Amino acid sequence: MADRGASEIQFEIEEMRALIEDGGALSQVLSGFCHRQEQEDLLVRMAEALAGEEFLLAEAGTGVGKSLAYLIPAVFWARSTRNRVVVATRTKALQDQLIKEDLPLLQKALPFGFFYALAKGRENYLCRRKLTDLVSRGFNLQPEEQEFLRQVVVWASRTRTGDRQELHMDNELLQHWPLVACDWRSCLREQCSFQDSCFRQRMIKRAESADIVVTNHALLLTSARIGNGVLPEFKYLIIDEAHNLERQAFDHFSLTFNRAEVRDILNSLSQKQRGVQIGFLVMLQNRHPSMRARLEQAHKLVEDCRQEVDNFFKHITRGVPRTTRDNSFSLHWKEGSGPLPEEMVEVFVGLDTVMASLLGVLQEFQRDLQDSPEALEIAGLIERLTECVQGIQIIMNEALGDPEQVVWIDFWYGRAAAVSASPLRIGNLLDNSLYEHLASLIMVSATLTIAEDFAYFIERNGLEAYRGEKLATITRQSPFDYDSNCRMYVVNDLANPGHRDYERQCGDFLQEFLEKVPGRTLVLFTSRRMLLDTAAGLRPHLEEQGIRLLVQHQDGEFNTLIADLVTAERAVLMGVDTFWEGVDLKGENLTCLVMVRLPFRPPSDPLTSAWQDYYRNNGENGFYRYSLPDAVLRFKQGMGRLIRSELDWGAAVILDRRLAAPPRGKSYGQMFHRSLPERRVVEISRNEAGREVSDWLNSFA
Ligand code: SF4
């Protein structure tokens, strides 16, 4: 098709509509493409939102074709008005789909050309300066790091993007990527002699000249937080997978005092390995014998710092019940609950003092080492340590006790790993740092509404102020035939999830059920501990039956587990977290979905706990205002794993009687039912489930 000049491109909705008609340009470049009214409705509404400078919330069920519905008007808008449009996704899978499939497809189908670029965080790109420094100095590297470096040097000589995604390397070796990755602390910017060939700079230039910039939520939030050229300027934004933007922003805007980060800094300064003292301070000692006395003092401060950090985490976790040490725990020193325990104040002062002393000594070295080859390295260490010191000072002196801040401890295998703080009202922050600067915003997802109502999403994401003229909504259901192809079974005679018999009954039930059900099954858990306990009980039995059991955290990473599930004839995949959202398996690859428990977040979840407190203090019910709608949205995401295409069929089995009709179930179960496209819900007993579900699945054979 002949390319049109920019001045000839009009923002004509009819022209966009014609592209997705049967026999239109898209059907000529994509075999099997057919017109869908739901997609057309979305496309038209999104085009109107861009042209009318509206904020639009769009819920589109699976299979509507939402990405083309927003990309087509976005490209027309960018080319006809010379306004760049940024598209942000949460997952890499969707990012890949946009970059590798949808946008190239549109380049073929549209009657004019356009440019698009992928913008990733700087840590994804190779830093040529760091690589050159490492190769030329080469000291202090372990054999594995040397092997990593050897492979990177070969790759660096031929890569055009410097994007780590292109580096095919063993995971063990890839963990050394930070050695050569761009990072803001050590980047020399204008003073860098590699500036002209810098991969990150090239990416920024590409993005600056692009009509459509695809990025991820994390980089979008970084750009909102610090601005400063992270992304090229934009006023038109599309956020796909918008359903958990609030959660991501909560993490992103948080301050963290991370035990591993402090340990890493201290180890870089001085540590003992196989009986030998190594690190930056040792290197200085060898090169600058005149600094010996001060270096010895620094060694001692490093040791003191290690002890104070351990002491701090030991004290701050006192009183945290062992059972909640699975993930996160909110601290409850809130305004009005009195001063910090005296002992804790002393512990923090001890830590603060020793870190400040170490920082002071390092700054003295930095002054002495100006213009020496070590100056850059010590500057990086000082910057990292300063960030830790400032972080913990703000958390302990300001955030703790402030009702507008949430403070929590993260645990890793039962051990305190970090203390963090983040603002409670993330929506306000999103408004001030992001929405306020936009002409038009489109937020898209398959799960934005509760029983077709956007109110919860609007409140959570700080969009209240735009209600009325500026904020519009549209919902389009999935075009798939759920009534014929899908059944949801609620097992109604298990103990309540809070009951002590529940987990044992679930394990017993799954053992019998999985043996009877044909094909491939995904079992979703809400707790890692329960996942691992259940898997341990089931594994010998399932293996005896020739059923392959694949367990998150045990049998591989996400992609490996999915690949293994698809290649096995009969298999069960069990997971938590990402598996509720990231699984996209069509046809026979997934025909049965089991949800062990409704996905209510535990009371230890920092954001949930903080909002529960907030509503309680304001005389409202935190469960109905926060926990329930949050669980409904997560449940919708989980259910969305089952039917992924027009030809899919399957059964969803819910092991949580709260979804059954009262009196066995809870009245709020209706909220879950009314939010789903699946209308055929069958209550069933434990004894019947295996036979009923396998009969239903076999009817499609
Ligand atoms: S400009 Fe910064 S990121 Fe790029 S090569 Fe130089 S130091 Fe590395």
XYZ file of C-alpha atoms and ligand atoms in Angstrom:
709
model
C 0.000 0.000 0.000
C 1.273 3.494 -0.848
C 2.588 5.442 2.134
C 0.806 8.689 2.966
C 2.600 11.833 4.073
C 1.960 13.064 7.626
C -0.256 15.920 6.442
C -2.504 13.493 4.569
C -3.224 11.326 7.604
C -6.586 12.163 9.111
C -7.913 10.931 12.418
C -10.978 9.338 10.832
C -12.862 6.846 12.985
C -14.586 5.406 9.910
C -11.221 4.583 8.363
C -10.130 2.802 11.546
C -13.407 0.934 11.701
C -12.966 -0.248 8.108
C -9.608 -1.802 8.984
C -11.195 -4.372 11.301
C -14.206 -5.220 9.175
C -14.490 -8.618 7.535
C -12.465 -8.284 4.340
C -10.714 -5.164 5.724
C -6.960 -4.571 5.683
C -6.336 -6.575 8.857
C -8.050 -9.678 7.550
C -5.714 -9.485 4.545
C -2.555 -9.623 6.646
C -3.741 -11.857 9.489
C -5.268 -15.171 8.565
C -8.317 -16.075 10.630
C -8.987 -12.463 11.626
C -12.686 -11.687 11.770
C -14.783 -8.728 12.755
C -15.967 -8.566 16.374
C -18.511 -6.017 17.412
C -16.972 -5.812 20.903
C -13.604 -4.900 19.416
C -15.147 -2.280 17.155
C -17.029 -0.706 20.085
C -13.812 -0.475 22.074
C -11.831 0.934 19.165
C -14.395 3.666 18.524
C -14.637 4.608 22.196
C -10.861 4.710 22.577
C -10.494 6.873 19.478
C -13.080 9.275 20.911
C -11.222 9.347 24.233
C -7.948 10.338 22.556
C -9.563 12.989 20.384
C -11.786 14.298 23.189
C -8.950 14.318 25.760
C -10.873 12.035 28.084
C -9.813 9.510 30.673
C -11.355 6.170 29.719
C -11.577 2.986 31.785
C -12.170 -0.018 29.565
C -12.902 -3.519 30.772
C -12.603 -6.020 27.945
C -13.154 -9.737 28.480
C -10.801 -12.374 27.097
C -10.860 -12.551 23.301
C -12.259 -9.079 22.602
C -8.987 -8.066 20.940
C -8.265 -5.089 23.158
C -4.671 -4.528 22.093
C -5.553 -3.840 18.446
C -8.558 -1.839 19.631
C -6.236 0.655 21.323
C -3.195 0.403 19.054
C -5.091 1.386 15.897
C -6.425 4.710 17.259
C -3.100 5.284 19.047
C -1.147 5.028 15.780
C -3.637 7.212 13.881
C -3.521 9.768 16.687
C 0.265 9.825 16.915
C 0.732 10.190 13.154
C -2.063 12.681 12.493
C -1.308 14.999 15.437
C 2.439 14.318 15.940
C 1.725 13.450 19.561
C 3.591 10.462 20.896
C 1.453 7.779 22.601
C 2.965 5.661 25.376
C 1.586 2.160 25.978
C 2.500 0.548 29.309
C 1.996 -3.135 30.078
C 2.650 -5.073 33.229
C 3.867 -8.370 31.836
C 6.681 -9.144 29.481
C 4.375 -11.532 27.617
C 2.049 -8.701 26.595
C 4.988 -6.420 25.850
C 6.377 -9.092 23.507
C 2.980 -9.528 21.864
C 2.730 -5.789 21.130
C 6.297 -5.467 19.860
C 6.635 -8.733 17.971
C 3.100 -9.293 16.682
C 0.565 -6.469 16.883
C 2.668 -3.465 15.883
C 4.460 -5.220 12.980
C 1.031 -6.387 11.820
C -0.272 -2.820 11.815
C 2.777 -1.685 9.887
C 1.677 -4.061 7.148
C -2.013 -3.201 7.315
C -2.022 0.598 7.610
C -1.806 2.840 4.550
C 1.034 4.844 6.115
C 4.221 4.075 7.998
C 4.917 4.701 11.678
C 7.716 4.096 14.179
C 7.539 2.306 17.467
C 10.123 1.618 20.142
C 10.452 -0.480 23.251
C 11.692 1.345 26.354
C 12.979 -0.741 29.229
C 14.591 0.111 32.548
C 18.305 0.925 32.383
C 19.265 -2.247 34.252
C 18.351 -4.209 31.113
C 21.161 -2.697 29.045
C 24.852 -3.436 28.878
C 27.077 -0.594 30.100
C 30.079 -0.456 27.767
C 32.094 1.578 30.251
C 31.635 -0.947 33.070
C 32.481 -3.817 30.750
C 35.650 -2.120 29.533
C 36.718 -1.275 33.105
C 36.166 -4.831 34.257
C 38.067 -6.341 31.353
C 41.014 -3.990 31.749
C 41.265 -4.337 35.539
C 40.023 -7.896 35.924
C 40.927 -8.093 39.626
C 38.878 -9.599 42.412
C 36.805 -11.757 40.052
C 35.783 -15.273 40.973
C 36.168 -18.017 38.314
C 32.420 -17.994 37.580
C 32.452 -14.213 37.150
C 35.393 -14.527 34.771
C 33.459 -17.035 32.664
C 30.448 -14.693 32.665
C 32.665 -11.847 31.520
C 34.222 -13.933 28.751
C 30.786 -14.724 27.301
C 29.579 -11.125 27.616
C 32.630 -9.838 25.734
C 31.815 -12.143 22.804
C 28.158 -11.088 22.840
C 28.994 -7.381 23.199
C 30.969 -7.444 19.967
C 27.885 -8.355 17.930
C 24.770 -7.137 19.782
C 22.999 -4.132 18.307
C 20.753 -3.425 21.279
C 22.797 -4.442 24.342
C 19.508 -5.775 25.736
C 20.054 -8.518 28.287
C 17.082 -10.402 26.865
C 19.249 -11.274 23.852
C 21.970 -12.777 25.996
C 21.405 -16.519 26.009
C 23.302 -17.750 28.979
C 23.001 -20.182 31.816
C 20.898 -18.740 34.693
C 23.739 -19.385 37.130
C 26.049 -17.174 35.103
C 23.388 -14.596 34.337
C 23.117 -13.736 38.014
C 26.353 -11.755 37.515
C 24.615 -9.407 35.068
C 24.700 -6.428 37.528
C 28.496 -6.383 37.063
C 28.017 -4.999 33.544
C 24.497 -3.549 33.656
C 23.755 0.162 33.347
C 22.894 1.692 36.701
C 22.164 5.274 37.597
C 24.699 5.406 40.409
C 27.751 4.667 38.346
C 26.650 6.157 35.020
C 28.998 8.978 33.969
C 26.426 10.471 31.584
C 27.910 13.373 29.581
C 31.410 12.599 30.864
C 31.327 9.034 29.605
C 33.640 8.351 26.688
C 31.186 5.671 25.473
C 28.270 8.088 25.345
C 27.949 7.871 21.548
C 27.733 4.093 21.487
C 25.876 3.686 24.803
C 23.047 1.174 24.378
C 20.766 2.936 26.827
C 21.298 6.311 25.175
C 20.451 4.732 21.838
C 17.254 3.290 23.274
C 16.272 6.749 24.555
C 16.935 8.292 21.140
C 14.841 5.616 19.448
C 11.997 6.261 21.890
C 12.243 10.017 21.327
C 11.673 9.607 17.619
C 8.913 6.982 17.930
C 5.179 7.504 17.432
C 4.351 4.666 19.824
C 6.541 3.855 22.822
C 5.890 0.541 24.531
C 7.110 0.271 28.090
C 6.305 -1.497 31.337
C 4.467 -0.252 34.416
C 7.687 -0.141 36.424
C 9.402 2.280 34.048
C 6.223 4.330 33.731
C 6.094 4.659 37.527
C 9.788 5.536 37.704
C 9.168 8.208 35.119
C 6.203 9.498 37.165
C 8.318 9.524 40.325
C 11.494 11.153 39.071
C 10.733 12.383 35.529
C 14.119 13.428 34.275
C 14.285 11.811 30.846
C 13.373 8.298 31.974
C 10.807 8.281 29.149
C 10.412 10.855 26.380
C 7.716 13.443 27.092
C 4.144 12.286 26.529
C 0.594 13.471 27.120
C -1.292 10.465 25.786
C -1.038 7.274 27.779
C -2.564 3.803 27.538
C -2.106 1.495 30.524
C -2.917 -2.125 29.747
C -3.201 -4.730 32.532
C -4.238 -1.767 34.679
C -5.972 -3.864 37.329
C -3.046 -3.920 39.712
C -1.494 -0.535 39.067
C -2.244 0.495 42.648
C -0.307 -2.492 44.042
C 2.620 -1.878 41.758
C 2.679 1.809 42.582
C 2.551 0.969 46.291
C 5.711 -1.126 45.897
C 7.309 1.326 43.541
C 6.860 4.407 45.703
C 8.133 2.596 48.781
C 11.364 3.201 50.669
C 13.190 0.070 51.741
C 15.972 -0.764 54.147
C 17.095 -4.049 52.700
C 19.272 -6.410 54.679
C 20.758 -8.054 51.564
C 21.639 -4.677 50.036
C 23.473 -3.552 53.196
C 25.241 -6.888 53.431
C 26.283 -6.597 49.796
C 27.763 -3.122 50.358
C 29.619 -4.298 53.471
C 30.905 -7.374 51.629
C 32.141 -5.201 48.779
C 34.124 -3.250 51.355
C 35.509 -6.149 53.313
C 34.740 -9.827 53.786
C 36.458 -13.094 54.503
C 36.285 -15.772 51.817
C 37.872 -19.163 52.400
C 39.923 -17.643 55.209
C 41.213 -14.768 53.063
C 40.208 -11.147 53.628
C 39.102 -9.510 50.360
C 37.203 -6.385 49.258
C 37.691 -2.744 48.384
C 39.330 -1.837 51.703
C 41.872 -4.654 51.312
C 42.699 -3.440 47.841
C 43.246 0.095 49.181
C 45.485 -1.285 51.907
C 47.682 -2.941 49.279
C 47.867 0.114 47.088
C 48.054 2.842 49.738
C 50.031 1.574 52.747
C 50.072 5.108 54.198
C 46.319 4.854 54.850
C 46.722 1.761 56.992
C 45.522 3.152 60.352
C 42.328 4.634 58.912
C 41.686 1.485 56.889
C 41.860 -0.620 60.023
C 39.302 1.667 61.609
C 37.093 1.207 58.524
C 37.419 -2.599 58.748
C 36.235 -2.444 62.333
C 33.301 -0.200 61.428
C 32.253 -2.673 58.727
C 32.187 -5.429 61.347
C 30.267 -3.225 63.815
C 27.808 -2.364 61.090
C 27.149 -6.044 60.372
C 26.388 -6.658 64.025
C 24.139 -3.614 64.356
C 22.140 -4.611 61.265
C 21.593 -8.125 62.666
C 20.689 -6.631 66.024
C 18.226 -4.217 64.431
C 16.383 -6.944 62.512
C 16.382 -9.205 65.546
C 14.711 -6.529 67.667
C 12.287 -5.202 65.116
C 10.811 -8.664 64.587
C 10.284 -9.336 68.275
C 6.655 -10.110 68.893
C 5.958 -11.024 65.256
C 4.210 -14.405 65.417
C 6.088 -17.250 63.713
C 3.023 -18.075 61.608
C 3.073 -14.684 59.881
C 6.738 -14.950 58.929
C 5.736 -16.358 55.566
C 5.729 -13.043 53.720
C 5.027 -9.552 55.086
C 4.001 -8.136 58.419
C 2.788 -4.602 59.114
C 4.232 -2.812 62.103
C 1.613 -1.506 64.454
C 3.327 1.432 66.038
C 0.805 3.928 64.919
C -0.005 7.445 66.001
C -1.536 7.421 69.451
C -0.170 3.996 70.294
C 2.656 5.557 72.306
C 6.357 6.029 71.692
C 8.541 3.316 70.235
C 9.656 0.809 72.801
C 12.723 2.334 74.422
C 14.906 -0.619 73.602
C 14.038 -0.348 69.916
C 14.981 3.328 69.881
C 18.356 2.439 71.379
C 18.918 -0.280 68.800
C 18.083 2.076 65.943
C 20.350 4.819 67.335
C 23.179 2.261 67.562
C 22.704 1.260 63.921
C 22.341 4.839 62.739
C 25.492 5.937 64.562
C 27.729 3.191 63.240
C 26.467 3.569 59.656
C 27.035 7.339 59.830
C 30.603 6.756 61.129
C 31.373 4.324 58.327
C 29.979 6.761 55.807
C 32.165 9.532 57.274
C 35.335 7.427 56.957
C 34.484 6.449 53.374
C 33.915 10.099 52.485
C 37.390 10.927 53.851
C 38.869 8.228 51.612
C 36.934 9.634 48.700
C 38.523 13.064 49.222
C 41.999 11.500 49.387
C 41.416 9.343 46.330
C 40.128 12.063 44.015
C 41.334 11.487 40.437
C 42.607 8.006 41.296
C 41.262 4.846 39.560
C 39.435 3.920 42.802
C 37.425 7.167 42.965
C 34.533 5.867 40.917
C 34.155 2.668 42.895
C 34.157 4.391 46.269
C 31.674 6.983 44.989
C 29.286 4.163 44.039
C 29.618 2.483 47.448
C 29.071 5.782 49.274
C 25.986 6.508 47.226
C 24.501 3.089 47.957
C 25.252 3.309 51.669
C 23.861 6.854 51.846
C 20.635 5.624 50.308
C 20.367 2.897 52.966
C 21.088 5.338 55.792
C 18.575 7.881 54.534
C 16.003 5.153 53.912
C 16.067 3.760 57.433
C 16.154 7.251 58.956
C 12.990 8.260 57.099
C 11.274 4.963 57.920
C 12.091 5.097 61.641
C 11.909 8.848 62.259
C 9.082 9.889 59.953
C 7.036 7.051 58.486
C 6.583 5.003 61.636
C 3.702 6.562 63.534
C 2.437 8.545 60.533
C -1.130 7.367 59.758
C -0.627 8.259 56.087
C 2.293 5.824 55.800
C 2.354 2.026 55.837
C 5.419 0.430 57.440
C 6.109 -3.263 57.132
C 8.687 -6.032 57.439
C 9.285 -8.515 54.629
C 10.278 -12.038 55.561
C 12.200 -14.493 53.461
C 12.038 -18.081 54.636
C 11.075 -16.950 58.120
C 13.881 -14.390 58.402
C 13.373 -10.619 58.343
C 14.711 -9.407 55.002
C 13.691 -5.744 54.795
C 11.784 -2.918 56.433
C 9.798 -0.705 54.079
C 7.442 2.252 54.097
C 5.063 3.538 51.457
C 2.282 6.130 51.337
C -1.178 4.746 52.043
C -3.023 6.892 49.500
C -1.266 5.728 46.391
C -4.118 7.037 44.263
C -3.316 10.636 45.253
C 0.301 10.076 44.358
C -0.635 8.655 40.957
C -2.817 11.674 40.362
C -0.132 14.213 41.281
C 2.743 12.517 39.542
C 1.027 11.050 36.490
C -2.607 11.807 35.639
C -2.302 15.550 36.171
C 0.212 15.800 33.345
C -1.873 13.913 30.790
C -4.293 15.060 28.113
C -5.789 11.601 27.717
C -5.486 8.351 29.638
C -6.889 4.944 28.710
C -6.739 2.180 31.322
C -7.553 -1.304 30.078
C -7.885 -4.730 31.629
C -10.122 -7.787 31.716
C -10.727 -7.132 35.420
C -11.582 -3.587 36.441
C -15.170 -3.944 37.636
C -16.944 -5.607 40.523
C -20.359 -6.737 39.280
C -19.928 -4.312 36.353
C -19.213 -1.352 38.634
C -15.961 0.645 38.287
C -16.319 2.452 41.647
C -13.718 0.390 43.507
C -11.093 0.785 40.778
C -11.747 4.531 40.524
C -11.339 5.015 44.266
C -8.239 2.850 44.591
C -6.460 4.484 41.690
C -7.021 8.118 42.586
C -9.441 8.883 39.752
C -12.282 10.306 41.879
C -11.451 13.876 40.911
C -12.023 13.079 37.224
C -15.537 11.679 37.604
C -18.070 13.504 35.471
C -17.017 15.163 32.228
C -13.477 13.835 32.030
C -13.841 10.204 33.119
C -15.743 7.683 31.007
C -16.083 3.907 31.156
C -16.860 1.064 28.788
C -17.319 -2.661 29.402
C -17.347 -5.335 26.736
C -17.775 -8.967 27.712
C -15.798 -11.798 26.213
C -17.365 -13.033 22.950
C -16.694 -16.662 23.956
C -19.541 -19.066 24.599
C -19.024 -19.707 28.318
C -22.480 -21.236 28.771
C -21.706 -24.103 26.405
C -17.992 -24.533 27.052
C -17.421 -23.919 30.716
C -18.740 -25.012 34.066
C -17.848 -23.798 37.508
C -18.163 -26.339 40.324
C -18.252 -25.268 43.950
C -17.393 -28.070 46.365
C -19.785 -27.321 49.211
C -18.980 -29.869 51.895
C -15.373 -29.069 52.732
C -14.649 -27.438 56.083
C -14.521 -23.646 56.091
C -11.099 -22.348 55.011
C -10.423 -21.029 58.527
C -11.101 -24.422 60.118
C -8.165 -26.549 61.274
C -9.385 -29.520 59.159
C -9.578 -27.539 55.936
C -6.048 -28.091 54.634
C -6.093 -31.817 55.382
C -9.487 -32.197 53.696
C -8.230 -30.304 50.636
C -5.186 -32.581 50.405
C -7.365 -35.710 50.645
C -9.826 -34.323 48.125
C -7.125 -33.395 45.607
C -5.543 -36.827 45.840
C -8.763 -38.519 44.705
C -9.917 -35.802 42.356
C -6.687 -35.406 40.368
C -6.502 -39.132 39.823
C -9.888 -39.087 38.068
C -9.641 -35.893 36.027
C -8.184 -36.263 32.510
C -5.730 -33.902 30.815
C -3.886 -30.981 32.329
C -4.901 -29.205 35.504
C -3.776 -25.966 37.107
C -4.211 -25.699 40.886
C -4.021 -22.184 42.313
C -3.113 -21.600 45.954
C -3.079 -18.414 48.002
C -0.347 -19.493 50.421
C 3.093 -20.787 49.546
C 3.244 -22.831 52.726
C -0.016 -24.626 51.955
C 1.133 -25.180 48.366
C 4.347 -26.866 49.490
C 2.675 -28.919 52.240
C -0.059 -30.140 49.888
C 2.414 -30.923 47.113
C 4.598 -32.937 49.488
C 1.596 -35.083 50.441
C 0.419 -35.560 46.846
C 3.666 -36.154 44.985
C 4.258 -39.875 45.677
C 0.636 -40.738 45.009
C 0.357 -38.811 41.729
C 3.658 -40.138 40.452
C 2.453 -43.654 41.145
C -0.565 -42.892 38.934
C 1.656 -41.633 36.109
C 0.560 -38.030 36.648
C 3.343 -35.478 36.456
C 3.313 -33.002 39.341
C 4.886 -29.598 38.703
C 5.229 -27.294 41.681
C 6.240 -23.650 41.751
C 9.377 -23.056 43.874
C 10.294 -26.741 43.518
C 10.245 -27.928 39.923
C 11.470 -24.894 38.022
C 10.739 -21.333 37.030
C 7.498 -20.120 35.452
C 8.403 -20.744 31.794
C 9.931 -24.156 32.473
C 6.878 -25.262 34.424
C 4.515 -24.139 31.670
C 6.623 -25.892 29.004
C 6.697 -29.097 31.075
C 2.939 -28.974 31.624
C 2.260 -28.698 27.905
C 4.563 -31.567 26.949
C 3.259 -34.012 29.574
C 0.255 -36.149 28.679
C -1.257 -35.899 32.139
C 0.020 -33.275 34.484
C -0.893 -31.054 37.396
C 0.720 -27.654 37.834
C 0.477 -26.034 41.270
C 1.316 -22.410 41.884
C 0.681 -19.175 43.744
C 1.184 -15.460 42.871
C 2.041 -15.088 39.179
C 0.095 -18.188 38.195
C -3.163 -16.395 39.055
C -2.493 -13.980 36.205
C 0.291 -15.032 33.890
C -0.915 -18.371 32.497
C -2.192 -18.294 28.913
C -2.775 -21.888 27.753
C -5.250 -22.694 25.031
C -7.207 -25.831 24.095
C -6.049 -29.128 25.552
C -3.090 -27.468 27.224
C -5.375 -26.575 30.111
C -8.853 -27.967 30.668
C -9.256 -27.980 34.432
C -8.639 -25.189 36.911
C -8.805 -25.703 40.672
C -8.839 -22.796 43.109
C -8.050 -23.953 46.580
C -9.248 -20.882 48.423
C -10.832 -17.563 47.531
C -7.934 -15.153 47.057
C -8.453 -12.911 50.090
C -5.162 -11.369 51.064
C -3.886 -12.341 54.516
C -4.273 -9.811 57.350
C -0.472 -9.504 57.374
C -0.501 -7.949 53.898
C 0.677 -4.365 54.554
C -1.708 -2.541 52.233
C -4.729 -4.597 53.286
C -3.925 -4.188 56.947
C -3.465 -0.422 56.571
C -6.754 0.067 54.704
C -8.599 -2.172 57.153
C -7.350 0.077 59.977
C -8.229 3.183 58.033
C -11.830 2.123 57.423
C -12.261 0.829 60.969
C -11.082 4.164 62.361
C -13.614 5.911 60.144
C -16.477 3.710 61.276
C -16.638 1.757 58.007
C -16.291 -1.917 57.245
C -12.808 -2.601 55.857
C -13.802 -6.053 54.695
C -16.532 -4.804 52.355
C -14.697 -1.635 51.361
C -11.316 -3.205 50.632
C -10.722 -6.933 51.131
C -13.815 -8.255 49.360
C -13.553 -6.234 46.119
C -9.815 -6.902 46.002
C -10.465 -10.658 46.290
C -13.189 -10.515 43.613
C -10.794 -8.911 41.127
C -8.092 -11.473 41.863
C -10.644 -14.262 41.559
C -11.692 -12.944 38.135
C -8.046 -12.950 37.077
C -7.634 -16.539 38.244
C -10.802 -17.679 36.473
C -9.564 -15.980 33.329
C -6.823 -18.643 33.013
C -9.297 -21.288 31.840
C -11.011 -20.119 28.647
C -8.469 -18.404 26.427
C -9.936 -18.899 22.947
C -13.210 -19.441 21.152
C -12.603 -23.191 20.947
C -11.567 -23.702 24.575
C -13.579 -25.731 27.034
C -13.029 -26.556 30.657
C -14.087 -26.891 34.268
C -13.261 -24.634 37.202
C -13.464 -26.275 40.619
C -13.567 -24.067 43.705
C -12.600 -25.657 47.016
C -14.091 -22.877 49.103
C -17.617 -23.311 50.407
C -17.996 -19.580 50.953
C -19.043 -19.472 47.270
C -21.917 -21.902 47.856
C -25.425 -20.574 48.396
C -26.236 -19.675 52.043
C -26.533 -21.164 54.604
C -23.513 -23.268 53.561
C -21.909 -20.352 51.829
C -21.684 -16.628 52.471
C -24.039 -14.004 51.134
C -21.069 -12.078 49.733
C -20.426 -15.074 47.434
C -22.897 -13.400 45.062
C -20.405 -10.620 44.501
C -17.985 -13.184 43.025
C -20.661 -14.871 40.898
C -21.978 -11.609 39.485
C -18.515 -10.558 38.389
C -17.834 -13.605 36.210
C -18.777 -14.516 32.647
C -19.263 -18.149 33.746
C -22.969 -18.547 34.476
C -23.214 -22.317 34.858
C -22.401 -22.893 38.492
C -22.901 -26.323 40.010
C -22.689 -27.060 43.715
C -21.217 -30.449 44.315
C -20.054 -32.703 47.128
C -16.510 -34.013 47.536
C -17.584 -37.520 46.595
C -19.268 -36.496 43.362
C -16.697 -34.002 42.107
C -14.168 -36.316 40.428
C -16.755 -38.246 38.429
C -18.901 -35.206 37.508
C -15.974 -33.104 36.336
C -14.342 -35.898 34.355
C -17.707 -36.705 32.671
C -18.059 -33.050 31.702
C -14.520 -32.859 30.332
C -14.827 -36.182 28.507
C -17.984 -34.922 26.778
C -15.679 -32.667 24.709
C -13.387 -35.512 23.666
S 26.694 6.590 29.459
Fe 26.435 5.548 31.415
S 25.348 3.637 30.893
Fe 26.171 4.465 28.979
S 28.129 3.427 28.735
Fe 28.530 5.369 29.785
S 28.483 4.869 31.964
Fe 27.535 3.176 30.855
